[in-house]
């Protein structure tokens, strides 16, 4: 179970480290106001959790320490 | 002939019918608004709805089975895709009024990057997307020769070409997809629902020509190519093959051919 702490990960655009390291394609990112609208902040979303193998690479790669992997 | 050819094909393959790209069709049913809203909201709506379906699949399989069917049924009405091989994609580019390269919304969501892999057909994207200056600066209207060159380049990289509807039957885009495509991830990686249908073809290998180099196997995005070490030959699992034809670009011996999917009895109903 992947959890993202949005108080630590406020805007993912320009970072996207977790998207890069996850080889199973668990994450997607989306803009809070709409894709092409001005002033959108981007959020990381653990979308396809059934693809997660619990390798922990996202947790290790996150510069803000915002990702936590739980047991279920 | 697939179900879409029967419904929208007028006796031909449905994506060979001019009407399905026409301005008249585009002007109907508020498609302008649909395209605008779709491009702007699809990443968010994907990220909010897919985790629910994924959860349902793991926790309540029976309900999931029902929702999966319903979701595919809905997508067929509004926005679904079908795999097309290179030569069909090239023929489509020749038929349409304009081709515009746009940043792929899927890769935006899965990699967080603007990468111009997708072609919007016929739609005037500068008009449709007038309110989004960031996007507008990333659009590029290209002629059919440039589009074909790009398609060929993508084909050699192993990207699958697919056509996409905006309120079926209007065909508004050709995408060049891999593992970073949302539809691919949903359907092939996670097997959550069907929204990208198999092409009208299926590939086959001429065993006498195959030298067992396995170059095709490395390029196949669908795991449809199997290899026998003792025989030193590759073989195509027709049940898994999407008929994208990408394997042909890798074969130095020209051993790959595409056949009409309907010519094989065992593939009846496999789309």
mmCIF file of C-alpha atoms in Angstrom:
data_model
loop_
_atom_site.group_PDB
_atom_site.id
_atom_site.type_symbol
_atom_site.label_atom_id
_atom_site.label_comp_id
_atom_site.label_asym_id
_atom_site.label_seq_id
_atom_site.Cartn_x
_atom_site.Cartn_y
_atom_site.Cartn_z
ATOM 1 C CA UNK A 1 0.000 0.000 0.000
ATOM 2 C CA UNK A 2 1.539 3.267 -1.156
ATOM 3 C CA UNK A 3 0.527 6.467 0.592
ATOM 4 C CA UNK A 4 1.472 9.990 -0.413
ATOM 5 C CA UNK A 5 1.557 12.738 2.182
ATOM 6 C CA UNK A 6 0.286 15.787 0.319
ATOM 7 C CA UNK A 7 1.414 18.137 3.084
ATOM 8 C CA UNK A 8 4.982 17.235 2.181
ATOM 9 C CA UNK A 9 4.490 16.767 -1.569
ATOM 10 C CA UNK A 10 2.717 20.009 -2.440
ATOM 11 C CA UNK A 11 3.503 20.304 -6.136
ATOM 12 C CA UNK A 12 5.087 17.392 -7.963
ATOM 13 C CA UNK A 13 5.749 19.174 -11.259
ATOM 14 C CA UNK A 14 9.482 19.471 -11.840
ATOM 15 C CA UNK A 15 10.197 16.554 -9.496
ATOM 16 C CA UNK A 16 8.328 13.408 -10.606
ATOM 17 C CA UNK A 17 11.068 11.190 -9.142
ATOM 18 C CA UNK A 18 8.584 8.500 -8.109
ATOM 19 C CA UNK A 19 7.123 8.380 -11.639
ATOM 20 C CA UNK A 20 10.631 7.825 -12.941
ATOM 21 C CA UNK A 21 11.723 5.068 -10.588
ATOM 22 C CA UNK A 22 8.537 2.994 -10.472
ATOM 23 C CA UNK A 23 9.013 0.313 -13.119
ATOM 24 C CA UNK A 24 5.541 -1.116 -12.587
ATOM 25 C CA UNK A 25 3.659 2.038 -13.504
ATOM 26 C CA UNK A 26 1.768 2.408 -10.234
ATOM 27 C CA UNK A 27 1.727 6.215 -10.184
ATOM 28 C CA UNK A 28 0.104 8.844 -12.314
ATOM 29 C CA UNK A 29 0.162 12.578 -11.796
ATOM 30 C CA UNK A 30 -2.674 15.032 -12.369
ATOM 31 C CA UNK A 31 -3.176 18.771 -12.219
ATOM 32 C CA UNK A 32 -5.577 19.963 -9.554
ATOM 33 C CA UNK A 33 -7.176 22.619 -11.800
ATOM 34 C CA UNK A 34 -7.066 20.936 -15.203
ATOM 35 C CA UNK A 35 -4.210 19.928 -17.448
ATOM 36 C CA UNK A 36 -3.566 23.096 -19.366
ATOM 37 C CA UNK A 37 -4.929 25.665 -16.950
ATOM 38 C CA UNK A 38 -2.622 28.238 -15.451
ATOM 39 C CA UNK A 39 -1.656 27.866 -11.820
ATOM 40 C CA UNK A 40 -2.324 24.152 -11.541
ATOM 41 C CA UNK A 41 -0.371 22.250 -8.961
ATOM 42 C CA UNK A 42 0.394 18.627 -9.831
ATOM 43 C CA UNK A 43 -0.436 15.772 -7.518
ATOM 44 C CA UNK A 44 1.075 12.324 -7.421
ATOM 45 C CA UNK A 45 -1.548 9.601 -7.303
ATOM 46 C CA UNK A 46 -0.925 5.920 -6.532
ATOM 47 C CA UNK A 47 -3.353 4.765 -9.232
ATOM 48 C CA UNK A 48 -2.808 1.117 -10.081
ATOM 49 C CA UNK A 49 -2.029 -0.314 -6.649
ATOM 50 C CA UNK A 50 -2.434 -3.888 -7.809
ATOM 51 C CA UNK A 51 0.729 -3.336 -9.861
ATOM 52 C CA UNK A 52 2.757 -2.429 -6.756
ATOM 53 C CA UNK A 53 5.298 -5.054 -5.706
ATOM 54 C CA UNK A 54 6.360 -3.147 -2.586
ATOM 55 C CA UNK A 55 9.963 -2.655 -3.713
ATOM 56 C CA UNK A 56 10.150 0.701 -1.907
ATOM 57 C CA UNK A 57 12.064 2.525 -4.627
ATOM 58 C CA UNK A 58 9.543 5.388 -4.632
ATOM 59 C CA UNK A 59 9.968 5.826 -0.893
ATOM 60 C CA UNK A 60 13.736 5.937 -1.208
ATOM 61 C CA UNK A 61 13.725 8.299 -4.179
ATOM 62 C CA UNK A 62 11.332 10.907 -2.741
ATOM 63 C CA UNK A 63 13.354 14.017 -1.835
ATOM 64 C CA UNK A 64 10.602 15.207 0.535
ATOM 65 C CA UNK A 65 10.060 11.915 2.277
ATOM 66 C CA UNK A 66 6.371 12.128 1.350
ATOM 67 C CA UNK A 67 5.840 8.514 0.270
ATOM 68 C CA UNK A 68 5.227 5.764 2.756
ATOM 69 C CA UNK A 69 4.737 2.071 2.010
ATOM 70 C CA UNK A 70 2.479 0.241 4.409
ATOM 71 C CA UNK A 71 1.795 -3.421 4.826
ATOM 72 C CA UNK A 72 -1.671 -3.571 3.350
ATOM 73 C CA UNK B 1 -14.560 -6.970 -39.599
ATOM 74 C CA UNK B 2 -14.913 -5.875 -36.015
ATOM 75 C CA UNK B 3 -18.077 -4.608 -34.329
ATOM 76 C CA UNK B 4 -17.083 -1.030 -35.163
ATOM 77 C CA UNK B 5 -16.741 -1.844 -38.869
ATOM 78 C CA UNK B 6 -20.217 -3.340 -38.831
ATOM 79 C CA UNK B 7 -21.642 -0.256 -37.118
ATOM 80 C CA UNK B 8 -19.667 2.549 -38.766
ATOM 81 C CA UNK B 9 -17.856 0.925 -41.667
ATOM 82 C CA UNK B 10 -20.272 1.077 -44.640
ATOM 83 C CA UNK B 11 -18.823 -2.231 -45.848
ATOM 84 C CA UNK B 12 -15.196 -1.192 -45.374
ATOM 85 C CA UNK B 13 -12.966 -1.001 -42.336
ATOM 86 C CA UNK B 14 -14.525 1.696 -40.187
ATOM 87 C CA UNK B 15 -11.372 3.809 -40.125
ATOM 88 C CA UNK B 16 -11.220 3.823 -43.919
ATOM 89 C CA UNK B 17 -14.521 5.695 -44.098
ATOM 90 C CA UNK B 18 -14.073 9.395 -44.839
ATOM 91 C CA UNK B 19 -17.231 10.324 -42.950
ATOM 92 C CA UNK B 20 -15.644 9.344 -39.643
ATOM 93 C CA UNK B 21 -13.127 12.188 -39.999
ATOM 94 C CA UNK B 22 -15.421 14.772 -41.588
ATOM 95 C CA UNK B 23 -16.035 18.333 -40.411
ATOM 96 C CA UNK B 24 -19.783 17.708 -40.624
ATOM 97 C CA UNK B 25 -19.524 14.900 -38.102
ATOM 98 C CA UNK B 26 -17.181 16.904 -35.906
ATOM 99 C CA UNK B 27 -19.645 19.787 -35.855
ATOM 100 C CA UNK B 28 -22.371 17.577 -34.377
ATOM 101 C CA UNK B 29 -23.092 16.648 -30.745
ATOM 102 C CA UNK B 30 -20.971 19.380 -29.166
ATOM 103 C CA UNK B 31 -17.740 17.579 -30.008
ATOM 104 C CA UNK B 32 -15.746 20.801 -29.727
ATOM 105 C CA UNK B 33 -16.648 21.101 -26.090
ATOM 106 C CA UNK B 34 -16.133 17.389 -25.499
ATOM 107 C CA UNK B 35 -12.578 17.475 -26.879
ATOM 108 C CA UNK B 36 -11.701 20.590 -24.868
ATOM 109 C CA UNK B 37 -13.022 19.181 -21.627
ATOM 110 C CA UNK B 38 -11.579 15.763 -22.288
ATOM 111 C CA UNK B 39 -8.037 17.022 -22.874
ATOM 112 C CA UNK B 40 -8.182 19.219 -19.832
ATOM 113 C CA UNK B 41 -9.731 16.768 -17.397
ATOM 114 C CA UNK B 42 -8.760 13.262 -18.448
ATOM 115 C CA UNK B 43 -5.677 12.999 -16.241
ATOM 116 C CA UNK B 44 -7.588 14.013 -13.160
ATOM 117 C CA UNK B 45 -10.583 11.822 -13.852
ATOM 118 C CA UNK B 46 -8.304 8.860 -14.574
ATOM 119 C CA UNK B 47 -6.430 9.370 -11.314
ATOM 120 C CA UNK B 48 -9.657 9.578 -9.324
ATOM 121 C CA UNK B 49 -11.599 6.735 -10.944
ATOM 122 C CA UNK B 50 -9.002 4.041 -11.682
ATOM 123 C CA UNK B 51 -7.900 3.446 -8.063
ATOM 124 C CA UNK B 52 -11.546 2.636 -7.276
ATOM 125 C CA UNK B 53 -11.785 0.083 -10.057
ATOM 126 C CA UNK B 54 -8.439 -1.367 -9.020
ATOM 127 C CA UNK B 55 -9.647 -1.659 -5.408
ATOM 128 C CA UNK B 56 -12.904 -3.244 -6.527
ATOM 129 C CA UNK B 57 -11.054 -5.861 -8.551
ATOM 130 C CA UNK B 58 -9.094 -6.964 -5.500
ATOM 131 C CA UNK B 59 -11.862 -6.730 -2.906
ATOM 132 C CA UNK B 60 -15.223 -7.437 -4.587
ATOM 133 C CA UNK B 61 -14.530 -9.420 -7.798
ATOM 134 C CA UNK B 62 -18.185 -10.041 -8.673
ATOM 135 C CA UNK B 63 -19.170 -6.375 -8.590
ATOM 136 C CA UNK B 64 -15.951 -5.561 -10.405
ATOM 137 C CA UNK B 65 -16.875 -7.884 -13.282
ATOM 138 C CA UNK B 66 -20.130 -6.000 -13.754
ATOM 139 C CA UNK B 67 -18.559 -2.531 -13.516
ATOM 140 C CA UNK B 68 -15.798 -3.550 -15.948
ATOM 141 C CA UNK B 69 -18.380 -4.452 -18.607
ATOM 142 C CA UNK B 70 -20.343 -1.284 -17.980
ATOM 143 C CA UNK B 71 -17.236 0.913 -18.153
ATOM 144 C CA UNK B 72 -16.108 -0.616 -21.461
ATOM 145 C CA UNK B 73 -19.630 -0.162 -22.831
ATOM 146 C CA UNK B 74 -19.541 3.550 -21.889
ATOM 147 C CA UNK B 75 -16.053 4.067 -23.293
ATOM 148 C CA UNK B 76 -17.155 2.607 -26.634
ATOM 149 C CA UNK B 77 -19.686 5.434 -26.872
ATOM 150 C CA UNK B 78 -17.292 8.271 -26.072
ATOM 151 C CA UNK B 79 -13.611 7.512 -26.302
ATOM 152 C CA UNK B 80 -11.966 4.261 -27.240
ATOM 153 C CA UNK B 81 -9.037 3.177 -29.339
ATOM 154 C CA UNK B 82 -8.078 0.544 -31.832
ATOM 155 C CA UNK B 83 -4.625 -0.585 -32.848
ATOM 156 C CA UNK B 84 -3.717 0.047 -36.496
ATOM 157 C CA UNK B 85 -0.574 -1.044 -38.343
ATOM 158 C CA UNK B 86 1.782 1.496 -39.935
ATOM 159 C CA UNK B 87 0.365 1.333 -43.463
ATOM 160 C CA UNK B 88 -3.198 1.913 -42.263
ATOM 161 C CA UNK B 89 -2.047 4.821 -40.081
ATOM 162 C CA UNK B 90 -0.316 6.296 -43.135
ATOM 163 C CA UNK B 91 -3.463 5.888 -45.206
ATOM 164 C CA UNK B 92 -5.444 7.709 -42.511
ATOM 165 C CA UNK B 93 -2.973 10.610 -42.501
ATOM 166 C CA UNK B 94 -3.577 10.959 -46.260
ATOM 167 C CA UNK B 95 -7.333 11.042 -45.792
ATOM 168 C CA UNK B 96 -7.691 13.709 -43.129
ATOM 169 C CA UNK B 97 -7.778 17.469 -43.570
ATOM 170 C CA UNK B 98 -5.053 18.332 -41.091
ATOM 171 C CA UNK B 99 -2.619 16.723 -38.689
ATOM 172 C CA UNK B 100 -1.431 18.477 -35.529
ATOM 173 C CA UNK B 101 1.193 17.152 -33.177
ATOM 174 C CA UNK B 102 0.195 17.604 -29.564
ATOM 175 C CA UNK B 103 1.792 16.656 -26.254
ATOM 176 C CA UNK B 104 0.622 13.192 -25.210
ATOM 177 C CA UNK B 105 -1.753 13.501 -22.255
ATOM 178 C CA UNK B 106 -0.991 9.935 -21.171
ATOM 179 C CA UNK B 107 2.735 10.512 -20.884
ATOM 180 C CA UNK B 108 1.947 13.770 -19.102
ATOM 181 C CA UNK B 109 0.160 11.712 -16.477
ATOM 182 C CA UNK B 110 2.496 8.731 -16.282
ATOM 183 C CA UNK B 111 5.867 10.456 -16.657
ATOM 184 C CA UNK B 112 5.039 14.074 -15.851
ATOM 185 C CA UNK B 113 6.532 15.250 -19.113
ATOM 186 C CA UNK B 114 5.225 17.009 -22.214
ATOM 187 C CA UNK B 115 6.183 14.795 -25.150
ATOM 188 C CA UNK B 116 4.645 15.294 -28.568
ATOM 189 C CA UNK B 117 3.809 11.755 -29.585
ATOM 190 C CA UNK B 118 0.162 12.188 -30.526
ATOM 191 C CA UNK B 119 -1.497 13.450 -33.697
ATOM 192 C CA UNK B 120 -4.845 15.186 -33.618
ATOM 193 C CA UNK B 121 -6.750 14.705 -36.878
ATOM 194 C CA UNK B 122 -8.997 17.203 -38.586
ATOM 195 C CA UNK B 123 -9.796 18.983 -35.352
ATOM 196 C CA UNK B 124 -8.588 22.554 -35.255
ATOM 197 C CA UNK B 125 -6.732 22.302 -31.985
ATOM 198 C CA UNK B 126 -5.686 25.928 -31.855
ATOM 199 C CA UNK B 127 -9.323 26.886 -31.942
ATOM 200 C CA UNK B 128 -10.398 24.196 -29.520
ATOM 201 C CA UNK B 129 -7.603 24.842 -27.091
ATOM 202 C CA UNK B 130 -7.594 28.619 -27.311
ATOM 203 C CA UNK B 131 -7.842 29.033 -23.553
ATOM 204 C CA UNK B 132 -4.681 27.110 -22.798
ATOM 205 C CA UNK B 133 -1.617 29.173 -23.765
ATOM 206 C CA UNK B 134 0.862 26.595 -22.438
ATOM 207 C CA UNK B 135 -0.539 23.977 -24.730
ATOM 208 C CA UNK B 136 -0.917 26.284 -27.702
ATOM 209 C CA UNK B 137 2.809 26.946 -27.785
ATOM 210 C CA UNK B 138 3.384 23.197 -27.948
ATOM 211 C CA UNK B 139 1.186 22.493 -30.959
ATOM 212 C CA UNK B 140 2.612 21.966 -34.393
ATOM 213 C CA UNK B 141 0.612 21.590 -37.583
ATOM 214 C CA UNK B 142 2.432 19.150 -39.857
ATOM 215 C CA UNK B 143 1.806 18.003 -43.425
ATOM 216 C CA UNK B 144 1.086 14.412 -44.362
ATOM 217 C CA UNK B 145 4.674 13.740 -45.461
ATOM 218 C CA UNK B 146 6.070 14.816 -42.091
ATOM 219 C CA UNK B 147 3.392 12.834 -40.308
ATOM 220 C CA UNK B 148 4.286 9.690 -42.245
ATOM 221 C CA UNK B 149 7.974 10.104 -41.522
ATOM 222 C CA UNK B 150 7.231 10.425 -37.833
ATOM 223 C CA UNK B 151 4.928 7.412 -37.869
ATOM 224 C CA UNK B 152 7.678 5.379 -39.467
ATOM 225 C CA UNK B 153 10.221 6.538 -36.911
ATOM 226 C CA UNK B 154 7.883 5.663 -34.050
ATOM 227 C CA UNK B 155 7.224 2.280 -35.658
ATOM 228 C CA UNK B 156 10.933 1.468 -35.709
ATOM 229 C CA UNK B 157 11.175 2.435 -32.036
ATOM 230 C CA UNK B 158 8.479 -0.135 -31.327
ATOM 231 C CA UNK B 159 5.614 2.238 -30.583
ATOM 232 C CA UNK B 160 2.122 0.970 -31.359
ATOM 233 C CA UNK B 161 -0.134 3.161 -33.477
ATOM 234 C CA UNK B 162 -3.743 3.481 -32.426
ATOM 235 C CA UNK B 163 -6.758 5.529 -33.458
ATOM 236 C CA UNK B 164 -9.027 7.177 -30.892
ATOM 237 C CA UNK B 165 -12.601 8.392 -31.096
ATOM 238 C CA UNK B 166 -14.059 11.530 -29.601
ATOM 239 C CA UNK B 167 -17.748 10.686 -29.266
ATOM 240 C CA UNK B 168 -17.792 7.622 -31.518
ATOM 241 C CA UNK B 169 -17.638 7.353 -34.527
ATOM 242 C CA UNK B 170 -15.585 10.552 -34.964
ATOM 243 C CA UNK B 171 -11.911 9.544 -35.157
ATOM 244 C CA UNK B 172 -9.887 12.444 -33.814
ATOM 245 C CA UNK B 173 -6.418 11.163 -32.996
ATOM 246 C CA UNK B 174 -3.609 8.775 -33.813
ATOM 247 C CA UNK B 175 -1.496 7.906 -30.800
ATOM 248 C CA UNK B 176 1.898 6.240 -30.675
ATOM 249 C CA UNK B 177 1.865 4.212 -27.496
ATOM 250 C CA UNK B 178 4.009 2.124 -25.216
ATOM 251 C CA UNK B 179 4.013 1.248 -21.519
ATOM 252 C CA UNK B 180 3.408 4.915 -20.649
ATOM 253 C CA UNK B 181 -0.017 4.978 -22.323
ATOM 254 C CA UNK B 182 -2.893 5.097 -19.843
ATOM 255 C CA UNK B 183 -4.966 2.732 -21.965
ATOM 256 C CA UNK B 184 -2.079 0.267 -22.235
ATOM 257 C CA UNK B 185 -1.512 0.359 -18.492
ATOM 258 C CA UNK B 186 -5.198 -0.093 -17.757
ATOM 259 C CA UNK B 187 -5.766 -2.864 -20.242
ATOM 260 C CA UNK B 188 -2.483 -4.688 -20.758
ATOM 261 C CA UNK B 189 -0.477 -4.032 -17.578
ATOM 262 C CA UNK B 190 -3.251 -4.086 -14.993
ATOM 263 C CA UNK B 191 -6.059 -5.806 -16.955
ATOM 264 C CA UNK B 192 -8.722 -3.558 -15.409
ATOM 265 C CA UNK B 193 -10.964 -2.924 -18.402
ATOM 266 C CA UNK B 194 -10.896 -2.836 -22.192
ATOM 267 C CA UNK B 195 -10.603 0.473 -24.003
ATOM 268 C CA UNK B 196 -7.992 -0.169 -26.690
ATOM 269 C CA UNK B 197 -9.190 -2.835 -29.075
ATOM 270 C CA UNK B 198 -7.074 -5.185 -31.098
ATOM 271 C CA UNK B 199 -6.405 -4.312 -34.730
ATOM 272 C CA UNK B 200 -8.035 -5.799 -37.811
ATOM 273 C CA UNK B 201 -4.951 -7.930 -38.386
ATOM 274 C CA UNK B 202 -2.880 -10.595 -36.756
ATOM 275 C CA UNK B 203 0.810 -11.293 -37.401
ATOM 276 C CA UNK B 204 2.322 -14.602 -38.414
ATOM 277 C CA UNK B 205 5.895 -15.784 -38.887
ATOM 278 C CA UNK B 206 7.028 -17.789 -41.884
ATOM 279 C CA UNK B 207 8.972 -20.556 -40.074
ATOM 280 C CA UNK B 208 11.305 -21.245 -42.995
ATOM 281 C CA UNK B 209 12.518 -17.641 -42.986
ATOM 282 C CA UNK B 210 12.832 -17.228 -39.192
ATOM 283 C CA UNK B 211 16.417 -17.553 -37.900
ATOM 284 C CA UNK B 212 15.511 -17.257 -34.223
ATOM 285 C CA UNK B 213 17.225 -13.901 -33.598
ATOM 286 C CA UNK B 214 14.331 -12.830 -31.321
ATOM 287 C CA UNK B 215 14.542 -9.176 -32.368
ATOM 288 C CA UNK B 216 10.767 -9.191 -32.859
ATOM 289 C CA UNK B 217 10.250 -10.609 -29.384
ATOM 290 C CA UNK B 218 12.078 -7.671 -27.846
ATOM 291 C CA UNK B 219 9.849 -5.189 -29.673
ATOM 292 C CA UNK B 220 6.451 -6.790 -29.021
ATOM 293 C CA UNK B 221 4.561 -4.776 -26.385
ATOM 294 C CA UNK B 222 1.997 -7.493 -25.857
ATOM 295 C CA UNK B 223 4.170 -10.498 -25.078
ATOM 296 C CA UNK B 224 2.697 -12.267 -28.087
ATOM 297 C CA UNK B 225 5.936 -13.727 -29.427
ATOM 298 C CA UNK B 226 7.173 -17.029 -28.042
ATOM 299 C CA UNK B 227 10.531 -18.634 -28.660
ATOM 300 C CA UNK B 228 11.707 -22.211 -28.876
ATOM 301 C CA UNK B 229 15.402 -22.715 -28.244
ATOM 302 C CA UNK B 230 15.472 -26.276 -29.539
ATOM 303 C CA UNK B 231 13.712 -25.246 -32.719
ATOM 304 C CA UNK B 232 15.521 -21.876 -32.809
ATOM 305 C CA UNK B 233 12.395 -20.167 -34.100
ATOM 306 C CA UNK B 234 9.929 -17.579 -32.893
ATOM 307 C CA UNK B 235 6.213 -18.169 -32.958
ATOM 308 C CA UNK B 236 3.281 -15.774 -32.607
ATOM 309 C CA UNK B 237 0.573 -16.447 -30.086
ATOM 310 C CA UNK B 238 -2.400 -15.232 -32.129
ATOM 311 C CA UNK B 239 -4.568 -14.921 -29.030
ATOM 312 C CA UNK B 240 -2.247 -12.260 -27.630
ATOM 313 C CA UNK B 241 -1.338 -10.527 -30.897
ATOM 314 C CA UNK B 242 -2.846 -7.041 -31.362
ATOM 315 C CA UNK B 243 -1.930 -6.855 -35.046
ATOM 316 C CA UNK B 244 0.115 -3.671 -34.624
ATOM 317 C CA UNK B 245 2.757 -4.941 -37.035
ATOM 318 C CA UNK B 246 5.610 -3.382 -35.079
ATOM 319 C CA UNK B 247 7.459 -6.721 -35.101
ATOM 320 C CA UNK B 248 7.954 -6.384 -38.851
ATOM 321 C CA UNK B 249 10.278 -3.414 -38.356
ATOM 322 C CA UNK B 250 12.621 -5.615 -36.309
ATOM 323 C CA UNK B 251 12.712 -8.627 -38.612
ATOM 324 C CA UNK B 252 15.770 -8.622 -40.844
ATOM 325 C CA UNK B 253 14.572 -11.693 -42.735
ATOM 326 C CA UNK B 254 11.175 -10.248 -43.594
ATOM 327 C CA UNK B 255 9.544 -13.313 -42.067
ATOM 328 C CA UNK B 256 6.616 -11.433 -40.513
ATOM 329 C CA UNK B 257 3.346 -10.908 -42.358
ATOM 330 C CA UNK B 258 0.033 -9.472 -41.276
ATOM 331 C CA UNK B 259 -3.179 -11.344 -42.020
ATOM 332 C CA UNK B 260 -6.803 -10.368 -41.639
ATOM 333 C CA UNK B 261 -7.843 -11.280 -38.110
ATOM 334 C CA UNK B 262 -11.127 -12.680 -39.396
ATOM 335 C CA UNK B 263 -9.260 -15.223 -41.531
ATOM 336 C CA UNK B 264 -8.484 -17.233 -38.404
ATOM 337 C CA UNK B 265 -11.389 -19.147 -36.929
ATOM 338 C CA UNK B 266 -9.920 -19.417 -33.458
ATOM 339 C CA UNK B 267 -9.847 -15.618 -33.173
ATOM 340 C CA UNK B 268 -13.583 -15.194 -33.519
ATOM 341 C CA UNK B 269 -14.635 -12.687 -30.863
ATOM 342 C CA UNK B 270 -11.057 -11.926 -29.780
ATOM 343 C CA UNK B 271 -10.714 -8.156 -30.072
#
